[in-house]
Each structure stands twice: as structure tokens, then as C-alpha cells.
Amino acid sequence: AQRVTQPEKLLSVFKGAPVELKCNYSYSGSPELFWYVQYSRQRLQLLLRHISRESIKGFTADLNKGETSFHLKKPFAQEEDSAMYYCALSGWKNNNDMRFGAGTRLTVKP
Amino acid sequence: EAGVAQSPRYKIIEKRQSVAFWCNPISGHATLYWYQQILGQGPKLLIQFQNNGVVDDSQLPKDRFSAERLKGVDSTLKIQPAKLEDSAVYLCASSSTGGASRNYGYTFGSGTRLTVV
């Protein structure tokens, strides 16, 4: 079955420590993958897209087709990074759809 | 640019009552989506519109849920009758595309939190 898996519901790190939020996908085609973030009391927003190969707020994510993963990484976590993070996959049924993982709540402790 | 507008922000209803949510997407965005997000879960797609046509409604419980996007702009999602398990945040999103093979990501509204008691 085609799906997006985020194995960690909760992740806690100290400020300044590296952080990695895991995302694995199961998909037979050429996926387009995204990370979305939701800060407290704010709306869900796009963080980054794998096709752009960009770094946003210090976060990067590399698509590994061999391991079917798209992990989100940041070398030095900040307290303001505390939020819910969702991995999402597009191209499931059409070019404009999007399927989300269950999310990981990241807490960065001072 | 103005964001995706949704109303109301909160709604509390009794089971078996009906409820409607409204969404106005970003101007010029052809694709509009309704998602249901139950507490502790990721957003689940209910329906996807391209202009005023339905692209995907395979996960919409059609016996109680309906949605329309007349004139290809704003949209309404209705639940009739509501059940306790419909308690969730209902998110609207819109997107523009850079072509048939590219998805540039969505812009989400702030959502409507529905509580069915």
C-alpha cells in the first residue's frame, strides 16, 4: 500500500543539538515529497519541497530513493523550532494531490 | 497575497445536526482541497477540486458529507447528519501548479474546529 510513515510521534532534543525527523514512504512512482510545519496556534504551512533542494530555517531534507526516506535534518536546533512536523507525498493519484503522515511533535528544550 | 479564508473558526453541534463550513482560496488558485484532521493524526484528504470539477472524492463519506465549489472559486463543505466521530479540524487548502508535472505545495487556511456532542 502507498503510504507515508513518520515513526516518531514525539521527539525531544536540547537547544543546539542536532535533530532528525524521520519520514519513510511507500510509493511505486516518482514521488514528490514535502515537509509541512505547524507552530503553536498557527496554520499548517509548507516548510520545504524536495524538488527545490532548498534549506529553510536551517532545515534540509534529502530524498533517498534507495531507502525510500525523506528525513528532515537541522544541525543545531533552536527553541523556536518546537512544532508539529508533517511529511507529505504528492503524485499518489494525480499531480496535485497530497497525502500526509501522522506527524512528529518536536520539542526543543532550553 | 491574501491567504486562504475559512469560517467559522469553531463550531459545536449536537450529533445528528447539520453543519456547513466555508472556504475562500487564494485568488487564482485553481485547485482547492478539504482535509479532515482528527486529534493526533495527520490531515486526511476528503475532496479535491480543480476549478469547479471534482478530481478526487474517494475518501469523502458521501452518505453524510457533501461539498461544492460553484463558479470555481469558494467552496462549502457540509455534514448532515453529524456523528461524534466527525469531531475534528476541517482544513481548506489551495494550490497553483507550475505545470502538469509539478506540485508547488499548498497554502492552508486556519481551519474550522468542529466538536460534535
PDB file of C-alpha atoms in Angstrom:
ATOM      1  CA  ALA A   1       0.000   0.000   0.000  1.00  0.00           C
ATOM      2  CA  GLN A   2       1.155   3.527  -0.714  1.00  0.00           C
ATOM      3  CA  ARG A   3       1.685   5.497   2.466  1.00  0.00           C
ATOM      4  CA  VAL A   4       3.805   7.987   4.387  1.00  0.00           C
ATOM      5  CA  THR A   5       5.193   6.892   7.746  1.00  0.00           C
ATOM      6  CA  GLN A   6       6.586   9.074  10.477  1.00  0.00           C
ATOM      7  CA  PRO A   7       7.718   6.579  13.091  1.00  0.00           C
ATOM      8  CA  GLU A   8       8.155   9.041  15.958  1.00  0.00           C
ATOM      9  CA  LYS A   9       5.133  10.782  17.418  1.00  0.00           C
ATOM     10  CA  LEU A  10       7.279  12.752  19.848  1.00  0.00           C
ATOM     11  CA  LEU A  11      10.879  13.931  19.640  1.00  0.00           C
ATOM     12  CA  SER A  12      12.664  15.976  22.260  1.00  0.00           C
ATOM     13  CA  VAL A  13      16.149  17.497  21.961  1.00  0.00           C
ATOM     14  CA  PHE A  14      18.135  20.184  23.727  1.00  0.00           C
ATOM     15  CA  LYS A  15      18.843  23.550  22.164  1.00  0.00           C
ATOM     16  CA  GLY A  16      21.947  23.389  19.992  1.00  0.00           C
ATOM     17  CA  ALA A  17      21.720  19.643  19.445  1.00  0.00           C
ATOM     18  CA  PRO A  18      21.216  18.123  16.005  1.00  0.00           C
ATOM     19  CA  VAL A  19      17.730  16.991  15.129  1.00  0.00           C
ATOM     20  CA  GLU A  20      16.427  14.491  12.591  1.00  0.00           C
ATOM     21  CA  LEU A  21      12.750  13.866  11.962  1.00  0.00           C
ATOM     22  CA  LYS A  22      12.200  10.624  10.109  1.00  0.00           C
ATOM     23  CA  CYS A  23       9.906  10.067   7.160  1.00  0.00           C
ATOM     24  CA  ASN A  24       9.583   6.904   5.097  1.00  0.00           C
ATOM     25  CA  TYR A  25       7.314   6.415   2.154  1.00  0.00           C
ATOM     26  CA  SER A  26       5.923   3.569   0.158  1.00  0.00           C
ATOM     27  CA  TYR A  27       5.272   4.568  -3.423  1.00  0.00           C
ATOM     28  CA  SER A  28       5.769   2.911  -6.775  1.00  0.00           C
ATOM     29  CA  GLY A  29       6.168   6.003  -8.944  1.00  0.00           C
ATOM     30  CA  SER A  30       8.385   9.082  -8.861  1.00  0.00           C
ATOM     31  CA  PRO A  31       7.415  10.833  -5.661  1.00  0.00           C
ATOM     32  CA  GLU A  32       7.329  14.495  -4.855  1.00  0.00           C
ATOM     33  CA  LEU A  33       7.894  14.958  -1.143  1.00  0.00           C
ATOM     34  CA  PHE A  34       7.287  17.844   1.201  1.00  0.00           C
ATOM     35  CA  TRP A  35       7.663  18.847   4.807  1.00  0.00           C
ATOM     36  CA  TYR A  36       4.983  20.976   6.443  1.00  0.00           C
ATOM     37  CA  VAL A  37       5.189  22.602   9.871  1.00  0.00           C
ATOM     38  CA  GLN A  38       2.577  23.831  12.311  1.00  0.00           C
ATOM     39  CA  TYR A  39       3.717  26.124  15.088  1.00  0.00           C
ATOM     40  CA  SER A  40       1.543  26.589  18.155  1.00  0.00           C
ATOM     41  CA  ARG A  41      -1.671  28.474  17.315  1.00  0.00           C
ATOM     42  CA  GLN A  42      -0.658  28.916  13.685  1.00  0.00           C
ATOM     43  CA  ARG A  43      -1.852  27.339  10.478  1.00  0.00           C
ATOM     44  CA  LEU A  44      -0.167  24.474   8.717  1.00  0.00           C
ATOM     45  CA  GLN A  45       2.467  25.815   6.352  1.00  0.00           C
ATOM     46  CA  LEU A  46       4.878  24.497   3.785  1.00  0.00           C
ATOM     47  CA  LEU A  47       8.452  24.196   5.069  1.00  0.00           C
ATOM     48  CA  LEU A  48      10.278  22.747   2.099  1.00  0.00           C
ATOM     49  CA  ARG A  49       9.978  20.662  -1.067  1.00  0.00           C
ATOM     50  CA  HIS A  50      12.467  18.058  -2.208  1.00  0.00           C
ATOM     51  CA  ILE A  51      12.381  19.305  -5.817  1.00  0.00           C
ATOM     52  CA  SER A  52      13.724  22.679  -4.707  1.00  0.00           C
ATOM     53  CA  ARG A  53      16.712  21.262  -2.826  1.00  0.00           C
ATOM     54  CA  GLU A  54      16.420  24.248  -0.514  1.00  0.00           C
ATOM     55  CA  SER A  55      17.335  24.961   3.079  1.00  0.00           C
ATOM     56  CA  ILE A  56      14.634  26.720   5.058  1.00  0.00           C
ATOM     57  CA  LYS A  57      15.246  27.967   8.605  1.00  0.00           C
ATOM     58  CA  GLY A  58      18.341  25.773   8.651  1.00  0.00           C
ATOM     59  CA  PHE A  59      16.387  22.619   7.801  1.00  0.00           C
ATOM     60  CA  THR A  60      17.280  20.349   4.898  1.00  0.00           C
ATOM     61  CA  ALA A  61      15.811  17.102   3.620  1.00  0.00           C
ATOM     62  CA  ASP A  62      17.281  14.686   1.127  1.00  0.00           C
ATOM     63  CA  LEU A  63      15.247  12.232  -0.865  1.00  0.00           C
ATOM     64  CA  ASN A  64      16.807   8.764  -0.630  1.00  0.00           C
ATOM     65  CA  LYS A  65      15.035   6.577  -3.159  1.00  0.00           C
ATOM     66  CA  GLY A  66      17.035   3.506  -2.152  1.00  0.00           C
ATOM     67  CA  GLU A  67      15.857   3.730   1.439  1.00  0.00           C
ATOM     68  CA  THR A  68      12.537   5.392   0.459  1.00  0.00           C
ATOM     69  CA  SER A  69      13.176   8.086   3.025  1.00  0.00           C
ATOM     70  CA  PHE A  70      12.932  11.867   3.239  1.00  0.00           C
ATOM     71  CA  HIS A  71      14.277  12.706   6.668  1.00  0.00           C
ATOM     72  CA  LEU A  72      14.287  16.326   7.875  1.00  0.00           C
ATOM     73  CA  LYS A  73      17.507  17.497   9.489  1.00  0.00           C
ATOM     74  CA  LYS A  74      18.910  20.516  11.258  1.00  0.00           C
ATOM     75  CA  PRO A  75      22.409  20.623  12.735  1.00  0.00           C
ATOM     76  CA  PHE A  76      21.618  22.943  15.656  1.00  0.00           C
ATOM     77  CA  ALA A  77      18.060  23.001  16.973  1.00  0.00           C
ATOM     78  CA  GLN A  78      16.545  26.224  18.309  1.00  0.00           C
ATOM     79  CA  GLU A  79      13.696  26.621  20.780  1.00  0.00           C
ATOM     80  CA  GLU A  80      11.567  28.264  18.096  1.00  0.00           C
ATOM     81  CA  ASP A  81      11.758  25.033  16.083  1.00  0.00           C
ATOM     82  CA  SER A  82       9.341  23.430  18.536  1.00  0.00           C
ATOM     83  CA  ALA A  83       6.289  22.500  16.453  1.00  0.00           C
ATOM     84  CA  MET A  84       4.405  19.686  14.721  1.00  0.00           C
ATOM     85  CA  TYR A  85       6.105  18.474  11.557  1.00  0.00           C
ATOM     86  CA  TYR A  86       4.307  16.570   8.813  1.00  0.00           C
ATOM     87  CA  CYS A  87       5.860  14.721   5.914  1.00  0.00           C
ATOM     88  CA  ALA A  88       3.714  14.606   2.777  1.00  0.00           C
ATOM     89  CA  LEU A  89       3.753  12.826  -0.560  1.00  0.00           C
ATOM     90  CA  SER A  90       2.312  14.079  -3.824  1.00  0.00           C
ATOM     91  CA  GLY A  91       1.527  12.229  -7.007  1.00  0.00           C
ATOM     92  CA  TRP A  92      -0.469   9.492  -5.340  1.00  0.00           C
ATOM     93  CA  LYS A  93      -3.450   9.766  -7.654  1.00  0.00           C
ATOM     94  CA  ASN A  94      -2.719  12.913  -9.585  1.00  0.00           C
ATOM     95  CA  ASN A  95      -0.029  15.566  -9.804  1.00  0.00           C
ATOM     96  CA  ASN A  96      -1.744  17.893  -7.361  1.00  0.00           C
ATOM     97  CA  ASP A  97      -2.800  15.601  -4.541  1.00  0.00           C
ATOM     98  CA  MET A  98      -1.075  15.328  -1.171  1.00  0.00           C
ATOM     99  CA  ARG A  99      -1.032  12.585   1.458  1.00  0.00           C
ATOM    100  CA  PHE A 100       0.257  13.344   4.938  1.00  0.00           C
ATOM    101  CA  GLY A 101       1.989  11.327   7.597  1.00  0.00           C
ATOM    102  CA  ALA A 102       0.729  11.315  11.167  1.00  0.00           C
ATOM    103  CA  GLY A 103       3.219  13.968  12.254  1.00  0.00           C
ATOM    104  CA  THR A 104       6.031  14.317  14.777  1.00  0.00           C
ATOM    105  CA  ARG A 105       5.904  16.775  17.635  1.00  0.00           C
ATOM    106  CA  LEU A 106       9.346  18.283  18.124  1.00  0.00           C
ATOM    107  CA  THR A 107      10.184  19.898  21.443  1.00  0.00           C
ATOM    108  CA  VAL A 108      13.452  21.789  21.786  1.00  0.00           C
ATOM    109  CA  LYS A 109      14.370  22.244  25.420  1.00  0.00           C
ATOM    110  CA  PRO A 110      16.483  25.166  26.659  1.00  0.00           C
TER     111      PRO A 110
ATOM    112  CA  GLU B   1      -1.322  37.979  -1.238  1.00  0.00           C
ATOM    113  CA  ALA B   2      -4.347  37.262   0.914  1.00  0.00           C
ATOM    114  CA  GLY B   3      -4.392  33.830   2.473  1.00  0.00           C
ATOM    115  CA  VAL B   4      -6.977  31.059   2.408  1.00  0.00           C
ATOM    116  CA  ALA B   5     -10.002  32.199   4.390  1.00  0.00           C
ATOM    117  CA  GLN B   6     -12.177  29.796   6.358  1.00  0.00           C
ATOM    118  CA  SER B   7     -15.216  30.268   8.544  1.00  0.00           C
ATOM    119  CA  PRO B   8     -16.346  29.685  11.175  1.00  0.00           C
ATOM    120  CA  ARG B   9     -13.261  29.122  13.361  1.00  0.00           C
ATOM    121  CA  TYR B  10     -15.145  26.996  15.862  1.00  0.00           C
ATOM    122  CA  LYS B  11     -18.425  25.130  15.848  1.00  0.00           C
ATOM    123  CA  ILE B  12     -20.123  22.988  18.468  1.00  0.00           C
ATOM    124  CA  ILE B  13     -23.174  20.973  17.448  1.00  0.00           C
ATOM    125  CA  GLU B  14     -25.147  18.036  18.713  1.00  0.00           C
ATOM    126  CA  LYS B  15     -24.995  14.710  16.932  1.00  0.00           C
ATOM    127  CA  ARG B  16     -27.498  14.346  14.097  1.00  0.00           C
ATOM    128  CA  GLN B  17     -27.454  18.088  13.458  1.00  0.00           C
ATOM    129  CA  SER B  18     -26.075  19.551  10.240  1.00  0.00           C
ATOM    130  CA  VAL B  19     -23.170  21.948   9.795  1.00  0.00           C
ATOM    131  CA  ALA B  20     -21.514  23.802   6.935  1.00  0.00           C
ATOM    132  CA  PHE B  21     -18.028  25.203   6.503  1.00  0.00           C
ATOM    133  CA  TRP B  22     -16.926  27.837   4.039  1.00  0.00           C
ATOM    134  CA  CYS B  23     -13.599  28.378   2.303  1.00  0.00           C
ATOM    135  CA  ASN B  24     -12.293  31.109   0.023  1.00  0.00           C
ATOM    136  CA  PRO B  25      -8.993  30.151  -1.633  1.00  0.00           C
ATOM    137  CA  ILE B  26      -6.163  32.353  -2.761  1.00  0.00           C
ATOM    138  CA  SER B  27      -7.178  34.293  -5.833  1.00  0.00           C
ATOM    139  CA  GLY B  28      -6.233  32.465  -8.997  1.00  0.00           C
ATOM    140  CA  HIS B  29      -5.626  29.097  -7.350  1.00  0.00           C
ATOM    141  CA  ALA B  30      -7.428  26.543  -9.462  1.00  0.00           C
ATOM    142  CA  THR B  31      -7.139  23.623  -7.064  1.00  0.00           C
ATOM    143  CA  LEU B  32      -8.974  23.504  -3.742  1.00  0.00           C
ATOM    144  CA  TYR B  33      -8.851  20.798  -1.105  1.00  0.00           C
ATOM    145  CA  TRP B  34     -10.763  19.883   2.024  1.00  0.00           C
ATOM    146  CA  TYR B  35      -8.923  17.891   4.674  1.00  0.00           C
ATOM    147  CA  GLN B  36     -10.119  16.378   7.931  1.00  0.00           C
ATOM    148  CA  GLN B  37      -7.639  16.314  10.801  1.00  0.00           C
ATOM    149  CA  ILE B  38      -8.622  14.244  13.803  1.00  0.00           C
ATOM    150  CA  LEU B  39      -6.693  14.923  17.002  1.00  0.00           C
ATOM    151  CA  GLY B  40      -3.332  13.148  16.961  1.00  0.00           C
ATOM    152  CA  GLN B  41      -3.472  12.304  13.250  1.00  0.00           C
ATOM    153  CA  GLY B  42      -2.236  13.860  10.058  1.00  0.00           C
ATOM    154  CA  PRO B  43      -4.599  15.629   7.675  1.00  0.00           C
ATOM    155  CA  LYS B  44      -6.718  13.256   5.595  1.00  0.00           C
ATOM    156  CA  LEU B  45      -7.935  14.365   2.175  1.00  0.00           C
ATOM    157  CA  LEU B  46     -11.702  14.471   1.816  1.00  0.00           C
ATOM    158  CA  ILE B  47     -12.109  16.063  -1.583  1.00  0.00           C
ATOM    159  CA  GLN B  48     -10.055  17.788  -4.253  1.00  0.00           C
ATOM    160  CA  PHE B  49     -11.493  20.264  -6.766  1.00  0.00           C
ATOM    161  CA  GLN B  50      -9.911  21.506  -9.965  1.00  0.00           C
ATOM    162  CA  ASN B  51     -11.804  24.689 -10.812  1.00  0.00           C
ATOM    163  CA  ASN B  52     -15.405  23.614 -10.202  1.00  0.00           C
ATOM    164  CA  GLY B  53     -14.924  19.929 -11.017  1.00  0.00           C
ATOM    165  CA  VAL B  54     -14.180  17.113  -8.568  1.00  0.00           C
ATOM    166  CA  VAL B  55     -10.806  15.412  -9.102  1.00  0.00           C
ATOM    167  CA  ASP B  56     -10.827  13.058  -6.121  1.00  0.00           C
ATOM    168  CA  ASP B  57     -13.532  12.387  -3.548  1.00  0.00           C
ATOM    169  CA  SER B  58     -12.690   8.762  -2.842  1.00  0.00           C
ATOM    170  CA  GLN B  59     -12.320   9.337   0.909  1.00  0.00           C
ATOM    171  CA  LEU B  60     -15.389  11.519   1.333  1.00  0.00           C
ATOM    172  CA  PRO B  61     -18.152   9.738   3.320  1.00  0.00           C
ATOM    173  CA  LYS B  62     -20.785  10.565   0.773  1.00  0.00           C
ATOM    174  CA  ASP B  63     -23.684   9.338   2.853  1.00  0.00           C
ATOM    175  CA  ARG B  64     -23.246  12.348   5.148  1.00  0.00           C
ATOM    176  CA  PHE B  65     -20.643  14.672   3.664  1.00  0.00           C
ATOM    177  CA  SER B  66     -21.080  16.862   0.598  1.00  0.00           C
ATOM    178  CA  ALA B  67     -19.015  19.626  -0.936  1.00  0.00           C
ATOM    179  CA  GLU B  68     -19.398  22.027  -3.775  1.00  0.00           C
ATOM    180  CA  ARG B  69     -17.352  24.669  -5.488  1.00  0.00           C
ATOM    181  CA  LEU B  70     -19.723  26.659  -7.615  1.00  0.00           C
ATOM    182  CA  LYS B  71     -18.098  29.049 -10.085  1.00  0.00           C
ATOM    183  CA  GLY B  72     -14.705  27.549  -9.313  1.00  0.00           C
ATOM    184  CA  VAL B  73     -13.861  29.963  -6.504  1.00  0.00           C
ATOM    185  CA  ASP B  74     -15.079  29.498  -2.945  1.00  0.00           C
ATOM    186  CA  SER B  75     -16.344  26.220  -1.569  1.00  0.00           C
ATOM    187  CA  THR B  76     -18.615  24.814   1.106  1.00  0.00           C
ATOM    188  CA  LEU B  77     -18.357  21.509   2.936  1.00  0.00           C
ATOM    189  CA  LYS B  78     -21.462  20.156   4.636  1.00  0.00           C
ATOM    190  CA  ILE B  79     -22.054  17.369   7.115  1.00  0.00           C
ATOM    191  CA  GLN B  80     -25.583  16.076   7.560  1.00  0.00           C
ATOM    192  CA  PRO B  81     -26.215  14.409   9.948  1.00  0.00           C
ATOM    193  CA  ALA B  82     -23.116  14.764  12.113  1.00  0.00           C
ATOM    194  CA  LYS B  83     -21.712  11.940  14.208  1.00  0.00           C
ATOM    195  CA  LEU B  84     -19.478  12.069  17.252  1.00  0.00           C
ATOM    196  CA  GLU B  85     -16.536  10.776  15.205  1.00  0.00           C
ATOM    197  CA  ASP B  86     -16.763  13.816  12.921  1.00  0.00           C
ATOM    198  CA  SER B  87     -15.182  15.917  15.659  1.00  0.00           C
ATOM    199  CA  ALA B  88     -12.038  17.228  14.021  1.00  0.00           C
ATOM    200  CA  VAL B  89     -10.411  20.250  12.456  1.00  0.00           C
ATOM    201  CA  TYR B  90     -11.523  20.781   8.870  1.00  0.00           C
ATOM    202  CA  LEU B  91      -8.812  22.347   6.783  1.00  0.00           C
ATOM    203  CA  CYS B  92      -9.142  24.014   3.438  1.00  0.00           C
ATOM    204  CA  ALA B  93      -6.128  24.461   1.180  1.00  0.00           C
ATOM    205  CA  SER B  94      -5.486  25.778  -2.293  1.00  0.00           C
ATOM    206  CA  SER B  95      -2.652  25.481  -4.745  1.00  0.00           C
ATOM    207  CA  SER B  96      -1.436  26.649  -8.080  1.00  0.00           C
ATOM    208  CA  THR B  97       0.698  24.450 -10.253  1.00  0.00           C
ATOM    209  CA  GLY B  98       3.668  25.176 -12.426  1.00  0.00           C
ATOM    210  CA  GLY B  99       2.584  22.662 -14.989  1.00  0.00           C
ATOM    211  CA  ALA B 100       1.193  19.177 -15.251  1.00  0.00           C
ATOM    212  CA  SER B 101       4.137  17.566 -13.510  1.00  0.00           C
ATOM    213  CA  ARG B 102       4.885  19.917 -10.653  1.00  0.00           C
ATOM    214  CA  ASN B 103       3.275  20.454  -7.284  1.00  0.00           C
ATOM    215  CA  TYR B 104       4.474  23.576  -5.553  1.00  0.00           C
ATOM    216  CA  GLY B 105       2.781  22.828  -2.275  1.00  0.00           C
ATOM    217  CA  TYR B 106      -0.368  24.063  -0.660  1.00  0.00           C
ATOM    218  CA  THR B 107      -1.467  27.112   1.275  1.00  0.00           C
ATOM    219  CA  PHE B 108      -3.717  26.175   4.160  1.00  0.00           C
ATOM    220  CA  GLY B 109      -6.440  28.079   5.917  1.00  0.00           C
ATOM    221  CA  SER B 110      -6.609  28.287   9.687  1.00  0.00           C
ATOM    222  CA  GLY B 111      -9.240  25.554   9.842  1.00  0.00           C
ATOM    223  CA  THR B 112     -12.609  25.060  11.499  1.00  0.00           C
ATOM    224  CA  ARG B 113     -12.608  23.118  14.738  1.00  0.00           C
ATOM    225  CA  LEU B 114     -15.799  21.062  14.926  1.00  0.00           C
ATOM    226  CA  THR B 115     -16.963  19.464  18.147  1.00  0.00           C
ATOM    227  CA  VAL B 116     -19.914  17.092  17.989  1.00  0.00           C
ATOM    228  CA  VAL B 117     -21.506  16.381  21.377  1.00  0.00           C
TER     229      VAL B 117
END
